[in-house]
Amino acid sequence: MADSAIASSKTRPELSKAWAGLPSWRVLETNFGHGEQFLSVWHAWKNDPKAPRLLHYVALTDVPPSLEALVNCAAQHPELHVLVDELKEHWLGLTPGFHRMVLNDGQVLLTLCVGELTQLLRDQQFEADSVFLNPCTSTTPLSEVWNSWTVKALARCCRRGTLLGLSSSALPLHSELKPCGFQFDADAFWGVFNPHWQIKRSRGAFNLTAETVGSCAVIGAGLAGASVAAALAKRGWQVQILDAAPLPAAGASGLPVGLVVPHVSVDDCAQSRLSRSGVRLMLQQARHLLRRGQDWAETGVLEKRLDGTQDLAQTAIFHQQAAWLKPTQLVRAWLAQTGVRFTGNSEVASLQKQGNQWLLLDTEGQEICRAQQVVFANAGGALPLLEAMQAAEPRLNLNRLPPVHGMRGLLSWGLHDSAPEAVNANFPTLPVNGSGSVIPWIPVESESNLNAASQQAWYVGSSYQVDKQPELADAVNHLANLERLKQLMPELGECLTPHFQSKQVLEWKNTRCVTLDRLPLVGPLVEADHPSLWICAGMGSRGMSFSVLCAELLAAQWDNEPLPVGAALARSLFALRGRGTQAPNPQD
Ligand SMILES: Cc1cc2nc3c(=O)[nH]c(=O)nc-3n(C[C@H](O)[C@H](O)[C@H](O)COP(=O)(O)OP(=O)(O)OC[C@H]3O[C@@H](n4cnc5c(N)ncnc54)[C@H](O)[C@@H]3O)c2cc1C
């Protein structure tokens, strides 16, 4: 393997001694190169019986290597081929920003950060256990890439005792590293972060002390709650997830089918960046847990822009990294993970603190369960419950939660099998969205006979209506969906008009929980060193793109892990972010 990074012979003994018996290990590499260092560490981790259960690897790069370069870098190392094969599947859409790749059955988490070095270092929010500094400055002088600001930004990502491995090209940096707290003894290639001053941190509202793994209750078993439960269980938490309904996915997540598709905007706003990261993570979960073609399919989605946002220079965008997906199936798969226990028919009506535990009580005041940590993932049900708790927990500062409202939605649907061939011929082969959406050719299983040959259905959606207004009749919402369809796909709209008029169209409806700034709420509900009340809600119309990312973000804060997105973007989701100012756009 090329020695542009730290020689693996030096890497392995140091790491295997340092990480032995620990639950997780966090690596920061300042230059991903062609991936040689990452592959070497992953291989060492895989073959070390004492290696930690979770390996976090954050690698920075100004330009990610091509797929060809990635494959070539391991060409001479047959033992790495299987790793490269797994990594290859993730090598798509590596635009500037953070890209989380879940590898090795979820035990190796690679976060590839693309951008300018100092900026990327400043956007990190974790303390590395070991750092690889490998500048690879064949074309740019070392001093142009690494100056005292870059070294200070690196030091900010270290805890006392962080190991620092240097490549030979980084050895001249000793003179910059030593004043920033890095010490070197006999071995010039390995140092340690051990400043002679007290380390001070000012990292905003992020929790930097890992919580001791224990018991957790999650309220609400939709996409938000189930993904949080699975993310925490993977990290060793015992999670009890409660829902008022007898079965999971009884709220908006009971949607028969929806789209996992990135949001695009001229200014690449927070919602767009978040959706890109979220879609990547959601598709990884789907590949791992769902039946392709039955529960989901990565068909891609054609987005037609009909709303005057054509300054994006395209009237249609094909999103290759996009899919249709049945959320109920995914919720069930998450609840089946080891460490997660679901209890239905359990409406949480109040909470009481007893010692270091929370008691969750039902409408009769009876205890449902108790836990050290509680996550409110009950969408629009969270705020009333929190308001009722305010007296018991005066530190709850609900004024700092952005306003949330309910937005009703109705999805119109029918079976292809009962539509004439001439009508079916007008359906696209894959989903189309824009103002509204059409999702065709979705297999549906008969509830009464799961072995029966599956039929196919089409879905056209979805209406929007603020839930404070009196509910509109279903027929009115169906017609609103038809009007949107006529704009999106005029010929199909005309063909389906008789179906809508003769009331042959079925409906599914529920309410979305929407924040004023359209960003979910993720984080602690009180400002404290070890907050025990957390929220993960406000997924709006994009729960299928946001939920996994939000769950990973919450779990990362509990474990002081690298975040799946940059710190600045993560901060925009803070639950206690104050009142939003943007007016809601009902079509968004
Ligand atoms: C018509 C329509 C179309 C949509 N299309 C898409 C789409 O194409 N793509 C997409 O990404 N998103 C779509 N969405 C949005 C998506 O469905 C939501 O963002 C997502 O399901 C929200 O998940 P959640 O877990 O936050 O909320 P929910 O699924 O509503 O779950 C909240 C749960 O909390 C429970 N609960 C509430 N209060 C309590 C309590 N006190 N005690 C116990 N349990 C409680 C409820 O019973 C419920 O099960 C659509 C939504 C609608 C309505």
XYZ file of C-alpha atoms in Angstrom, residues 125-394:
270
model
C -18.043 18.557 17.047
C -16.341 15.653 18.760
C -13.121 14.731 20.515
C -11.027 12.248 18.578
C -9.282 9.353 20.296
C -6.658 9.284 17.565
C -5.721 11.613 14.724
C -3.824 10.883 11.501
C -2.112 13.928 10.083
C -1.031 13.229 6.525
C -0.840 16.382 4.443
C 0.269 14.774 1.133
C 1.413 18.127 -0.190
C 3.019 17.014 -3.390
C 1.845 20.139 -5.243
C 1.029 22.691 -2.511
C 3.704 23.781 0.000
C 2.954 22.425 3.495
C 2.842 25.904 5.023
C 0.055 26.958 2.653
C -2.233 24.196 3.870
C -1.162 24.024 7.527
C -0.706 27.178 9.594
C -1.181 27.887 13.289
C -4.968 28.390 12.751
C -5.279 24.959 11.186
C -3.297 23.365 14.014
C -5.463 25.186 16.603
C -8.588 23.940 14.822
C -7.131 20.420 14.978
C -6.308 20.758 18.686
C -9.961 21.717 19.295
C -10.918 18.206 18.092
C -8.625 16.510 20.645
C -9.041 15.462 24.266
C -6.177 15.079 26.696
C -4.512 11.842 25.607
C -5.557 11.871 21.938
C -2.942 9.987 19.910
C -1.473 11.805 16.940
C 0.098 9.839 14.082
C 2.132 11.725 11.474
C 3.134 10.751 7.966
C 6.710 11.573 6.975
C 5.518 14.604 4.988
C 3.974 15.993 8.201
C 7.152 15.803 10.308
C 8.069 19.470 9.628
C 4.864 20.415 11.472
C 6.358 19.512 14.874
C 7.227 23.167 15.410
C 3.548 24.205 14.916
C 2.109 21.267 16.837
C 4.171 21.544 20.043
C 3.002 25.061 21.049
C -0.605 23.891 20.579
C -0.251 21.126 23.183
C 1.029 18.090 21.237
C 3.985 16.250 22.801
C 6.471 13.934 21.093
C 8.889 11.617 22.844
C 11.375 9.305 21.155
C 9.108 8.481 18.199
C 8.733 11.478 15.900
C 5.798 9.780 14.100
C 3.569 9.428 17.162
C 2.631 12.165 19.596
C -0.049 12.774 22.156
C -2.248 15.779 22.934
C -1.275 16.725 26.460
C -1.118 20.506 26.907
C 0.370 21.868 30.132
C -2.672 24.149 30.489
C -6.253 23.354 31.405
C -8.388 22.614 28.338
C -11.400 24.916 28.037
C -14.282 24.248 25.722
C -16.873 26.631 24.357
C -18.978 24.522 22.057
C -22.387 26.111 22.179
C -25.166 23.920 23.436
C -23.656 20.554 22.433
C -23.401 17.924 25.088
C -19.775 16.851 25.264
C -19.902 14.359 28.113
C -21.059 10.949 26.973
C -24.107 9.659 28.857
C -23.664 6.390 30.730
C -25.558 3.809 28.720
C -28.735 2.740 30.532
C -32.508 2.862 30.092
C -34.427 5.152 27.827
C -38.111 5.686 27.051
C -39.202 6.970 23.651
C -42.720 8.399 23.357
C -44.221 7.829 19.893
C -43.614 4.885 17.561
C -43.555 6.582 14.174
C -40.556 7.172 11.925
C -39.002 9.618 14.396
C -39.390 7.453 17.516
C -38.556 4.110 15.910
C -35.407 5.452 14.246
C -34.262 7.001 17.554
C -34.967 3.702 19.336
C -32.914 1.728 16.785
C -30.021 4.226 16.839
C -29.833 4.131 20.655
C -30.216 0.347 20.884
C -27.308 -0.049 18.450
C -25.220 1.863 21.011
C -26.235 -0.440 23.851
C -29.241 1.429 25.320
C -32.254 -0.521 26.576
C -35.113 1.294 24.861
C -38.809 1.079 25.658
C -40.923 2.755 22.993
C -44.530 3.639 23.785
C -47.440 4.593 21.611
C -51.015 5.583 22.347
C -52.161 3.379 19.459
C -52.149 -0.428 19.668
C -49.731 -0.782 16.734
C -46.684 1.206 15.619
C -46.813 3.744 12.749
C -50.334 4.820 13.651
C -49.791 8.523 12.881
C -48.368 10.211 9.790
C -45.861 7.355 9.467
C -48.731 5.020 8.551
C -48.495 6.576 5.082
C -48.968 3.703 2.597
C -46.049 4.926 0.467
C -43.980 8.109 0.247
C -40.935 9.538 -1.443
C -37.399 9.699 -0.127
C -36.012 12.495 -2.252
C -33.636 15.414 -1.722
C -34.879 18.990 -1.499
C -33.213 21.367 -3.951
C -32.962 25.149 -3.595
C -31.106 27.958 -5.356
C -29.202 28.908 -2.199
C -28.719 25.292 -1.042
C -30.493 26.140 2.213
C -30.290 24.095 5.431
C -33.332 22.037 4.429
C -31.642 21.055 1.141
C -28.317 20.115 2.760
C -30.096 18.231 5.509
C -32.274 16.325 3.061
C -29.238 15.232 0.998
C -27.518 13.796 4.072
C -30.783 12.314 5.303
C -31.666 10.613 2.016
C -28.237 8.940 1.939
C -28.801 7.518 5.433
C -32.411 6.505 4.802
C -31.504 4.607 1.618
C -28.759 2.765 3.508
C -31.351 1.643 6.090
C -33.765 0.575 3.366
C -31.090 -1.490 1.581
C -30.274 -3.193 4.844
C -33.732 -3.798 6.301
C -36.402 -3.834 3.584
C -37.489 -6.052 0.706
C -36.496 -4.389 -2.544
C -39.415 -4.075 -4.951
C -41.966 -4.881 -2.252
C -41.287 -2.394 0.583
C -39.220 0.105 -1.379
C -37.400 0.640 -4.665
C -34.575 2.959 -5.590
C -36.264 3.979 -8.833
C -35.067 7.578 -8.774
C -37.581 10.449 -8.829
C -38.233 13.001 -11.557
C -38.796 16.455 -10.082
C -40.687 18.921 -12.279
C -40.290 22.551 -11.259
C -43.512 24.361 -12.063
C -43.524 26.911 -9.262
C -41.367 29.726 -10.590
C -38.136 28.407 -9.055
C -36.734 27.836 -12.505
C -33.760 30.036 -11.722
C -32.209 26.685 -10.843
C -31.706 26.577 -14.621
C -33.635 23.329 -14.985
C -37.339 22.698 -15.392
C -36.848 19.053 -14.462
C -34.288 17.308 -12.284
C -33.816 13.573 -12.149
C -32.831 12.521 -8.624
C -31.009 9.242 -8.996
C -30.511 8.866 -5.241
C -34.236 8.711 -4.485
C -36.849 6.069 -3.827
C -40.427 5.234 -2.996
C -40.740 3.533 0.384
C -43.421 2.139 2.710
C -42.594 3.698 6.101
C -44.642 1.249 8.186
C -42.361 -1.593 7.089
C -39.294 0.327 8.160
C -40.801 1.275 11.523
C -41.545 -2.408 12.169
C -37.990 -3.389 11.179
C -36.483 -0.820 13.565
C -38.712 -1.972 16.422
C -37.534 -5.551 15.859
C -33.903 -4.608 16.623
C -32.252 -6.081 19.713
C -32.611 -3.732 22.685
C -35.915 -2.157 21.552
C -39.226 -3.028 23.269
C -42.520 -1.675 21.886
C -45.604 -1.190 24.089
C -48.853 -0.143 22.412
C -52.085 1.215 23.947
C -49.905 3.392 26.170
C -50.786 7.031 25.952
C -48.332 8.988 28.081
C -50.365 11.632 29.915
C -47.735 12.932 32.362
C -44.199 12.419 33.648
C -42.827 12.554 37.190
C -39.231 12.715 38.364
C -38.170 10.162 41.004
C -34.482 10.213 41.899
C -32.561 10.024 38.650
C -35.465 8.422 36.798
C -38.562 9.620 34.980
C -41.858 7.855 35.612
C -44.134 7.849 32.567
C -47.786 7.793 33.605
C -50.939 6.973 31.646
C -54.257 8.844 31.614
C -55.249 7.118 34.895
C -52.020 8.203 36.575
C -50.677 4.613 36.478
C -46.998 4.014 35.794
C -46.317 2.679 32.292
C -42.553 2.546 32.637
C -39.560 4.370 34.099
C -36.279 5.392 32.513
C -33.236 7.620 32.998
C -33.657 9.372 29.665
C -36.836 10.288 27.797
C -37.188 11.232 24.123
C -40.379 12.950 22.962
C -40.928 11.636 19.435
C -44.686 12.062 19.474
C -44.940 14.751 16.793
C -47.794 17.190 17.525
C -48.507 15.396 20.830
C -45.197 16.545 22.328
C -46.002 20.170 23.096
C -49.235 19.619 25.090
C -47.457 16.955 27.146
C -44.482 19.230 27.781
C -46.764 22.110 28.736
C -48.445 19.855 31.260
C -45.020 19.021 32.727
C -43.819 22.569 33.052
C -44.770 22.788 36.738
C -42.867 19.554 37.587
C -39.786 20.599 35.600
C -39.438 24.393 35.766
